[in-house]
Each structure stands twice: as structure tokens, then as C-alpha cells.
Amino acid sequence: MALLSIADALKSAIAEEMRRDPLVFCLGEDVDIPGGMGGAFTVTKGLGEEFGYERVLNTPISEIMLAGVCVGSAMMGMRPVADLQYGDFLFCMMDQLVNQAAKMCYMSGGKVHVPMVMRAPCGASNRGAQHAQSLEGFFTHVPGLKVICPSTAYDAKGLMKQAIRDDNPVLVFEHKLLYGGKRKEKDAISTIGEVPEEDYTIEFGKAAVRREGKDITIVANLLMNYKALEAAQILEQEGISCEVIDPRTLVPFDYETVVNSLKKTGRLMIVHEDNYNCGWGAQLGSWIAENQIFLLDAPIVRVATYDTPIPFSPVLENYVIPSKERIVEEARKLMKV
Amino acid sequence: MSKLPEKERMLGMYRQMYLIRKYEERIYYLFLEGIMPGTIHQSTGQEACAVGMLYDLRKDDYMASTHRPAGHDLAKGVTLTSMMCEMFGKEDGCCRGKGGAMHTGDMEVGALVANAIVGGNMPISAGVALAFKMMKKDNVIVCFFGDGATNEGAFHESLNAAAIWKLPVIYVCENNLYSATTSIALTCNKPNPAADRAIAYDIPAEVVDGNDVLKVNEAATRAIARARTGEGPTVIELKTYRHGGHSRNDACQYRPKEEEKAWFDRDPVKNFRSYLLSQKLVAEEELQTIEKSIESDVDQAVEYAQNAPFPQIESALTDVYWEGK
């Protein structure tokens, strides 16, 4: 076992896959300029030295090209792992992701596949509205894409390896405040955790139960999973027992783990930093309502970022993003229903 | 470059051009009769671009087409029957009925699924070329696009990347003067929207008569040689003209009649036919035999496609993700 941050776990996953398979390469703006940062968050720093700058390809600031090059090279059998620094820039490459990467397999009648990984740092971190969004929900709406969101070092390495070996386009949402890399972020949470030295992968579509409980099922991803765990500690002192589930991957989604939990608790709270309207929680909520409504003893509660762009002022940002206080308050209300 | 004797090469090119012409004509009538579903964007009048560019590619080289793909696909070797079946949405279509008129292609012969987002195939082609380079293969890719695509960000981002990484890609602009119904002169100040801009990216560019298959083929030969030997990308701008409208409902009322007449007189198929006869490379009777045989192939493909089964409806839910085959 090694103790790694998420940033180092991701780096180690990419490096091990590059050693294992000569078709894996990484690319992106500033992905590893000597003397640079290694992407915006140090994940790819130093890879160029080991693998050379043909396999660690620094690109122009051309998001359409970056995504298109991933699609084209992937169709020829390469396995690109791209970093676009901030998930917000995904919008600059939407055509290549949604019209191209996601549809190639289908449009060709299953004759083409696109094994590519697009890494998108996400989450609010005092950078204002265009370097802050949590966009997972957008991409869960696109048939043909897989969407994952690792929140621990162990998951980061296992899910990244699985993403690189997957034969479909995979979007990886990595939270800026969870990296724990050398680039220090205000309000960051330490995610240093034990990571096996030996090769392992984590299957997509398997949620993790982070804490067991019997009164409320809280499903929360990325940073919000940590906030939910903090809230659960406070609630425990008040006699409210929360089971906290981390979905880990949004497409495919592990409904079964949520259903099994609801059989115990009968109450569902969904927490995400993605904003409220049509966030991924809306899908989970309606799926439960459609398929398992008789497991519920109370209405489903969604705690999400308010439907605004992310404001800069830390006071405002803290207000719109779900806090542990908001989770606690909503949980108390839910127990009174 | 192929070492076929002159006559065989020339007749090979003519065969492909005539096939594209007859294929598109037949598709047009099937639409007028209301027999064929969907929409059409036809390449009639642009046959020399497809055939001249692709004639000397190897089977393991690639080609990326647009929403007007039939000529490119047939010239790259996608079978007539699988094209026709795709047009009818049949199981035997080259994309098993899931692609349609704007997404024909077949990886087995190096024809990427055609791309109906203007400029969408350009960064993908850069990626294909990057893969060739990383895998140390000497393959090349020809990427077709229209004049309208030169105003897309994807054009500029792709050309820049191809230039800095010296990618084995040949970007071919089929400049038919109109982006759908808008004259390219209204949307670009440069007379050669692709070639003039390529220079800014340090990419060699040629402007070529796109209705002369031999001139197109000569330019292709130079560009393929450059790409194959690691010298990097080339931009070729082919001046050409659609005989029909942008799509099935377009009567071309925005095009001056004199302009149309001038271009129709420079019909690439008819002119190449006259050239072959004038050079005494082939006799009239021999050409007629070839033409009849192609017409019969097209008839048979239509008959086969019309009688072929539709896909099972359950197949609509497969191939969203690739699970290994």
C-alpha cells in the first residue's frame, strides 16, 4: 500500500497504463511543459520525462482540435487521455464530444469504437463563474458517453485505469478541492489515502457505501460526499442515522445500491454540486419515484447548488454551494415528515 | 502511385466517375418518386474531385467525408450495394441502417463514417493522422470539406495542429462556391478560402481545377507523397460546382443562370469522356459497353436494396456503447 493524494493516484494510474500499453498517450494544454504545472493541477507533471513528449503531447489552446484528435486517434486504435484543465472548457468542444465521440459507434452500426478519456477538473473554488462548474449532469444526458467522478485516492486510481481500458468515451470529473496535489487550494480536503501497489481496476456502475445508517439514505458525489459525511456525524449526535452512498460513476449508475439502502431507511436525500434543475439527482429521484416509490416514507429531497452561475465572492459562493449546515437542516426537516 | 498502364488507369477513373454520376442520378429519381426516405445532398458535378483525390490511395489509407459523401465513399471502395442499402435504411447498409445518407462509410476500406457537422471531420482527421504518426505507419488520410467549412473554428484549429505536428493529412476543399445557398464571396474576403488561409499556417497549398480529374490526380500525387514521407500536411482547393441544389428541396434560384451554364459546360464526366476519345485511348463502343455495365450494376443494387430486409427494431437499442465484438 502507498499513501497517495487523488492527484498522485491519477498520475500513477496514467503512468502505469502508459507502461502497460504503448497505445495509451496523454495530451492537453500545458499537460507537461518542463517547468510548468503538469495540467492545471499537477496530475500529469513529470510524465513527459519518463515517456517522452510525443506520448505526452502539449497541445495548442484548441479545444475542438483536442477533442477531435482524441476521437480520430481513438478510432485508429490509440487510447488518448486528454486533460482540458477546467471542465468549463468542455463547452468549447461540445460538437466533438456529443456529435462525434458519443455517436460514432452507433452511426457506424457498431463498426467503430472510440476509446478516449477526457479529464475535466470541476467544482467551485473561488475562481468565479467560468472556472467553477460541476457539469456532470449535462453529460449524463448524452447516450454514448460514460461519466465518472472519483472522490477518493483508491477510486481515482482504479476508476482511471478502468476508464483508460474502456472502449468508449469516458468523461472523468475530478474535483479541484479533492486533488490534494502540490497546488494548494483554499478549503481543500485531504484525500490522501491508501492505494494498492499492485494493478487493480474498479468496475463502473458500482457505488460505494461510505457510511452505514438506518434513517436517511444520502447519495452524494465528489466534494459533496465529504460534506454529507460531516453532516452525518452531526446528525448522529441528534439521533439521526445516515447512510452515505458515493455513486462513483453516474453513467452507468448503480441504482441497486440505492434501492437496497432505501429498504432500510425509506428516506432519500440527494446532494450534488451540479445545480438543481436537471442535475443528475433529478434523474435518480425520478427513477426511484418511477420504480421504487413504495420504499419511500417521505418525499425525496435534493440539496444542490442553486440555479445561478457560480459567484466569485467567497461569501456568495459558499451560499450557493450545498454546505454541511444545509444538509443537516434538510435532514432534520426530512425526519419530521 | 499505381503502375497500371495508362489506358487501364484512365478507364478506371472513368468507371468510378460514371458510377458516381449514375448512382446520384438514380438516387435523385428515387427521391422524386418518393420511394427513398430521408434527405439527399448530392455530389453530381463534383465526381472528378472524389476520383482524382482517392484513386491512388491504398486501401489501408483513410478518407473522411462530409454530408455529401456518396462520391467519396464509392471512390474509396465502399460497395455500391451497401451504399444503396444504407440509403433505404436496410440491415445490409454499410452502417446497418443507423447512419443514413449523411453518414455512409466503411472502415474496412478506409472510409470513416461521413460527418454531417460542417468541419467536424477536420480535427478527427488530424487525430487519425496523429495515430499513423505515433504508430509509425506510412498511411495518410484525405479529409474533404466544403468552402463553407473554412469559416469554422475546427478548420483553423485543425490546420494549425496538422502544421505544427507535421501530420500526414491532406485537407481537400471542394469549393463549389456556395455554402448551402450562401455565396462564399459573401462570407470570406479571400478568393481561395482554403488555400489562401493555409499559407498562414505554413501549410503548402494548391488551387486546382476540380472538374479535371487528371489535374486533381496530379495534385493528389504530390500531396500523398509529401504526407507519406513525413513532410506533413497539404491543402488542396478544388474549384468545382454542384449540378444540383444543396439538398433535395433546393431549386438553386440564388445561382446566376450564366454561371450555371458556364459550369455545366465544364461537366467533369462528359469532358473526361471526350478527352479519352480524343486521345484515342478508348473506342466509343468500348465506353458504351462500360457504361451499360455500370448502369446495370446500379439497377441491380437498387433492386437488391429495395427487397432487402429492414433491421430488427430491437437493434435500435444496440451499439450505443461498444462492448467488444
JSON list of N, CA and C in Angstrom, two decimals, chain A residues 295-329:
[
{"chain": "A", "resi": 295, "resn": "LEU", "atom": "N", "xyz": [-40.98, 2.19, -1.53]},
{"chain": "A", "resi": 295, "resn": "LEU", "atom": "CA", "xyz": [-39.93, 2.13, -0.50]},
{"chain": "A", "resi": 295, "resn": "LEU", "atom": "C", "xyz": [-39.85, 3.44, 0.28]},
{"chain": "A", "resi": 296, "resn": "LEU", "atom": "N", "xyz": [-40.48, 4.49, -0.24]},
{"chain": "A", "resi": 296, "resn": "LEU", "atom": "CA", "xyz": [-40.31, 5.82, 0.36]},
{"chain": "A", "resi": 296, "resn": "LEU", "atom": "C", "xyz": [-41.35, 6.10, 1.43]},
{"chain": "A", "resi": 297, "resn": "ASP", "atom": "N", "xyz": [-40.87, 6.61, 2.58]},
{"chain": "A", "resi": 297, "resn": "ASP", "atom": "CA", "xyz": [-41.77, 7.05, 3.64]},
{"chain": "A", "resi": 297, "resn": "ASP", "atom": "C", "xyz": [-41.95, 8.56, 3.63]},
{"chain": "A", "resi": 298, "resn": "ALA", "atom": "N", "xyz": [-41.19, 9.24, 2.78]},
{"chain": "A", "resi": 298, "resn": "ALA", "atom": "CA", "xyz": [-41.22, 10.72, 2.76]},
{"chain": "A", "resi": 298, "resn": "ALA", "atom": "C", "xyz": [-40.81, 11.18, 1.37]},
{"chain": "A", "resi": 299, "resn": "PRO", "atom": "N", "xyz": [-41.11, 12.44, 1.05]},
{"chain": "A", "resi": 299, "resn": "PRO", "atom": "CA", "xyz": [-40.69, 12.94, -0.27]},
{"chain": "A", "resi": 299, "resn": "PRO", "atom": "C", "xyz": [-39.16, 12.90, -0.44]},
{"chain": "A", "resi": 300, "resn": "ILE", "atom": "N", "xyz": [-38.75, 12.77, -1.69]},
{"chain": "A", "resi": 300, "resn": "ILE", "atom": "CA", "xyz": [-37.31, 12.83, -2.00]},
{"chain": "A", "resi": 300, "resn": "ILE", "atom": "C", "xyz": [-36.84, 14.27, -1.83]},
{"chain": "A", "resi": 301, "resn": "VAL", "atom": "N", "xyz": [-35.64, 14.43, -1.25]},
{"chain": "A", "resi": 301, "resn": "VAL", "atom": "CA", "xyz": [-35.09, 15.78, -1.07]},
{"chain": "A", "resi": 301, "resn": "VAL", "atom": "C", "xyz": [-33.82, 15.90, -1.91]},
{"chain": "A", "resi": 302, "resn": "ARG", "atom": "N", "xyz": [-33.72, 17.00, -2.65]},
{"chain": "A", "resi": 302, "resn": "ARG", "atom": "CA", "xyz": [-32.48, 17.27, -3.39]},
{"chain": "A", "resi": 302, "resn": "ARG", "atom": "C", "xyz": [-31.82, 18.51, -2.82]},
{"chain": "A", "resi": 303, "resn": "VAL", "atom": "N", "xyz": [-30.56, 18.37, -2.41]},
{"chain": "A", "resi": 303, "resn": "VAL", "atom": "CA", "xyz": [-29.77, 19.52, -1.96]},
{"chain": "A", "resi": 303, "resn": "VAL", "atom": "C", "xyz": [-28.71, 19.75, -3.03]},
{"chain": "A", "resi": 304, "resn": "ALA", "atom": "N", "xyz": [-28.85, 20.86, -3.74]},
{"chain": "A", "resi": 304, "resn": "ALA", "atom": "CA", "xyz": [-27.97, 21.09, -4.89]},
{"chain": "A", "resi": 304, "resn": "ALA", "atom": "C", "xyz": [-27.56, 22.56, -4.93]},
{"chain": "A", "resi": 305, "resn": "THR", "atom": "N", "xyz": [-26.61, 22.85, -5.77]},
{"chain": "A", "resi": 305, "resn": "THR", "atom": "CA", "xyz": [-26.24, 24.25, -5.98]},
{"chain": "A", "resi": 305, "resn": "THR", "atom": "C", "xyz": [-27.47, 24.97, -6.54]},
{"chain": "A", "resi": 306, "resn": "TYR", "atom": "N", "xyz": [-27.69, 26.19, -6.03]},
{"chain": "A", "resi": 306, "resn": "TYR", "atom": "CA", "xyz": [-28.83, 26.96, -6.55]},
{"chain": "A", "resi": 306, "resn": "TYR", "atom": "C", "xyz": [-28.63, 27.23, -8.04]},
{"chain": "A", "resi": 307, "resn": "ASP", "atom": "N", "xyz": [-29.73, 27.49, -8.73]},
{"chain": "A", "resi": 307, "resn": "ASP", "atom": "CA", "xyz": [-29.64, 27.68, -10.18]},
{"chain": "A", "resi": 307, "resn": "ASP", "atom": "C", "xyz": [-29.15, 29.08, -10.54]},
{"chain": "A", "resi": 308, "resn": "THR", "atom": "N", "xyz": [-27.88, 29.31, -10.24]},
{"chain": "A", "resi": 308, "resn": "THR", "atom": "CA", "xyz": [-27.22, 30.58, -10.62]},
{"chain": "A", "resi": 308, "resn": "THR", "atom": "C", "xyz": [-25.87, 30.21, -11.22]},
{"chain": "A", "resi": 309, "resn": "PRO", "atom": "N", "xyz": [-25.26, 31.11, -11.98]},
{"chain": "A", "resi": 309, "resn": "PRO", "atom": "CA", "xyz": [-23.83, 30.92, -12.25]},
{"chain": "A", "resi": 309, "resn": "PRO", "atom": "C", "xyz": [-23.08, 30.96, -10.92]},
{"chain": "A", "resi": 310, "resn": "ILE", "atom": "N", "xyz": [-21.87, 30.42, -10.86]},
{"chain": "A", "resi": 310, "resn": "ILE", "atom": "CA", "xyz": [-21.13, 30.42, -9.60]},
{"chain": "A", "resi": 310, "resn": "ILE", "atom": "C", "xyz": [-20.56, 31.84, -9.37]},
{"chain": "A", "resi": 311, "resn": "PRO", "atom": "N", "xyz": [-20.93, 32.47, -8.24]},
{"chain": "A", "resi": 311, "resn": "PRO", "atom": "CA", "xyz": [-20.41, 33.81, -7.97]},
{"chain": "A", "resi": 311, "resn": "PRO", "atom": "C", "xyz": [-18.98, 33.75, -7.44]},
{"chain": "A", "resi": 312, "resn": "PHE", "atom": "N", "xyz": [-18.28, 34.89, -7.50]},
{"chain": "A", "resi": 312, "resn": "PHE", "atom": "CA", "xyz": [-16.90, 34.90, -7.02]},
{"chain": "A", "resi": 312, "resn": "PHE", "atom": "C", "xyz": [-16.79, 35.02, -5.51]},
{"chain": "A", "resi": 313, "resn": "SER", "atom": "N", "xyz": [-17.41, 36.05, -4.96]},
{"chain": "A", "resi": 313, "resn": "SER", "atom": "CA", "xyz": [-17.19, 36.35, -3.53]},
{"chain": "A", "resi": 313, "resn": "SER", "atom": "C", "xyz": [-17.35, 35.09, -2.69]},
{"chain": "A", "resi": 314, "resn": "PRO", "atom": "N", "xyz": [-16.34, 34.76, -1.87]},
{"chain": "A", "resi": 314, "resn": "PRO", "atom": "CA", "xyz": [-16.43, 33.52, -1.09]},
{"chain": "A", "resi": 314, "resn": "PRO", "atom": "C", "xyz": [-17.73, 33.41, -0.29]},
{"chain": "A", "resi": 315, "resn": "VAL", "atom": "N", "xyz": [-18.24, 34.55, 0.18]},
{"chain": "A", "resi": 315, "resn": "VAL", "atom": "CA", "xyz": [-19.49, 34.52, 0.94]},
{"chain": "A", "resi": 315, "resn": "VAL", "atom": "C", "xyz": [-20.64, 34.03, 0.05]},
{"chain": "A", "resi": 316, "resn": "LEU", "atom": "N", "xyz": [-20.66, 34.55, -1.19]},
{"chain": "A", "resi": 316, "resn": "LEU", "atom": "CA", "xyz": [-21.73, 34.17, -2.11]},
{"chain": "A", "resi": 316, "resn": "LEU", "atom": "C", "xyz": [-21.55, 32.73, -2.60]},
{"chain": "A", "resi": 317, "resn": "GLU", "atom": "N", "xyz": [-20.31, 32.39, -2.90]},
{"chain": "A", "resi": 317, "resn": "GLU", "atom": "CA", "xyz": [-20.04, 31.03, -3.39]},
{"chain": "A", "resi": 317, "resn": "GLU", "atom": "C", "xyz": [-20.46, 30.01, -2.34]},
{"chain": "A", "resi": 318, "resn": "ASN", "atom": "N", "xyz": [-20.07, 30.25, -1.09]},
{"chain": "A", "resi": 318, "resn": "ASN", "atom": "CA", "xyz": [-20.44, 29.33, -0.01]},
{"chain": "A", "resi": 318, "resn": "ASN", "atom": "C", "xyz": [-21.95, 29.21, 0.13]},
{"chain": "A", "resi": 319, "resn": "TYR", "atom": "N", "xyz": [-22.64, 30.28, -0.21]},
{"chain": "A", "resi": 319, "resn": "TYR", "atom": "CA", "xyz": [-24.10, 30.27, -0.07]},
{"chain": "A", "resi": 319, "resn": "TYR", "atom": "C", "xyz": [-24.77, 29.39, -1.13]},
{"chain": "A", "resi": 320, "resn": "VAL", "atom": "N", "xyz": [-24.29, 29.50, -2.37]},
{"chain": "A", "resi": 320, "resn": "VAL", "atom": "CA", "xyz": [-25.00, 28.75, -3.42]},
{"chain": "A", "resi": 320, "resn": "VAL", "atom": "C", "xyz": [-24.63, 27.26, -3.45]},
{"chain": "A", "resi": 321, "resn": "ILE", "atom": "N", "xyz": [-23.41, 26.94, -3.00]},
{"chain": "A", "resi": 321, "resn": "ILE", "atom": "CA", "xyz": [-22.97, 25.52, -2.98]},
{"chain": "A", "resi": 321, "resn": "ILE", "atom": "C", "xyz": [-23.53, 24.87, -1.72]},
{"chain": "A", "resi": 322, "resn": "PRO", "atom": "N", "xyz": [-24.02, 23.63, -1.82]},
{"chain": "A", "resi": 322, "resn": "PRO", "atom": "CA", "xyz": [-24.52, 22.97, -0.61]},
{"chain": "A", "resi": 322, "resn": "PRO", "atom": "C", "xyz": [-23.43, 22.89, 0.47]},
{"chain": "A", "resi": 323, "resn": "SER", "atom": "N", "xyz": [-23.83, 23.22, 1.70]},
{"chain": "A", "resi": 323, "resn": "SER", "atom": "CA", "xyz": [-22.90, 23.16, 2.83]},
{"chain": "A", "resi": 323, "resn": "SER", "atom": "C", "xyz": [-23.35, 22.04, 3.76]},
{"chain": "A", "resi": 324, "resn": "LYS", "atom": "N", "xyz": [-22.47, 21.68, 4.71]},
{"chain": "A", "resi": 324, "resn": "LYS", "atom": "CA", "xyz": [-22.90, 20.63, 5.65]},
{"chain": "A", "resi": 324, "resn": "LYS", "atom": "C", "xyz": [-24.07, 21.14, 6.48]},
{"chain": "A", "resi": 325, "resn": "GLU", "atom": "N", "xyz": [-24.12, 22.46, 6.74]},
{"chain": "A", "resi": 325, "resn": "GLU", "atom": "CA", "xyz": [-25.23, 23.01, 7.51]},
{"chain": "A", "resi": 325, "resn": "GLU", "atom": "C", "xyz": [-26.56, 22.82, 6.77]},
{"chain": "A", "resi": 326, "resn": "ARG", "atom": "N", "xyz": [-26.52, 23.08, 5.45]},
{"chain": "A", "resi": 326, "resn": "ARG", "atom": "CA", "xyz": [-27.75, 22.91, 4.68]},
{"chain": "A", "resi": 326, "resn": "ARG", "atom": "C", "xyz": [-28.20, 21.45, 4.67]},
{"chain": "A", "resi": 327, "resn": "ILE", "atom": "N", "xyz": [-27.22, 20.57, 4.54]},
{"chain": "A", "resi": 327, "resn": "ILE", "atom": "CA", "xyz": [-27.55, 19.13, 4.53]},
{"chain": "A", "resi": 327, "resn": "ILE", "atom": "C", "xyz": [-28.18, 18.74, 5.88]},
{"chain": "A", "resi": 328, "resn": "VAL", "atom": "N", "xyz": [-27.58, 19.22, 6.97]},
{"chain": "A", "resi": 328, "resn": "VAL", "atom": "CA", "xyz": [-28.09, 18.90, 8.31]},
{"chain": "A", "resi": 328, "resn": "VAL", "atom": "C", "xyz": [-29.52, 19.41, 8.46]},
{"chain": "A", "resi": 329, "resn": "GLU", "atom": "N", "xyz": [-29.73, 20.64, 8.03]},
{"chain": "A", "resi": 329, "resn": "GLU", "atom": "CA", "xyz": [-31.05, 21.26, 8.18]},
{"chain": "A", "resi": 329, "resn": "GLU", "atom": "C", "xyz": [-32.11, 20.49, 7.38]}
]
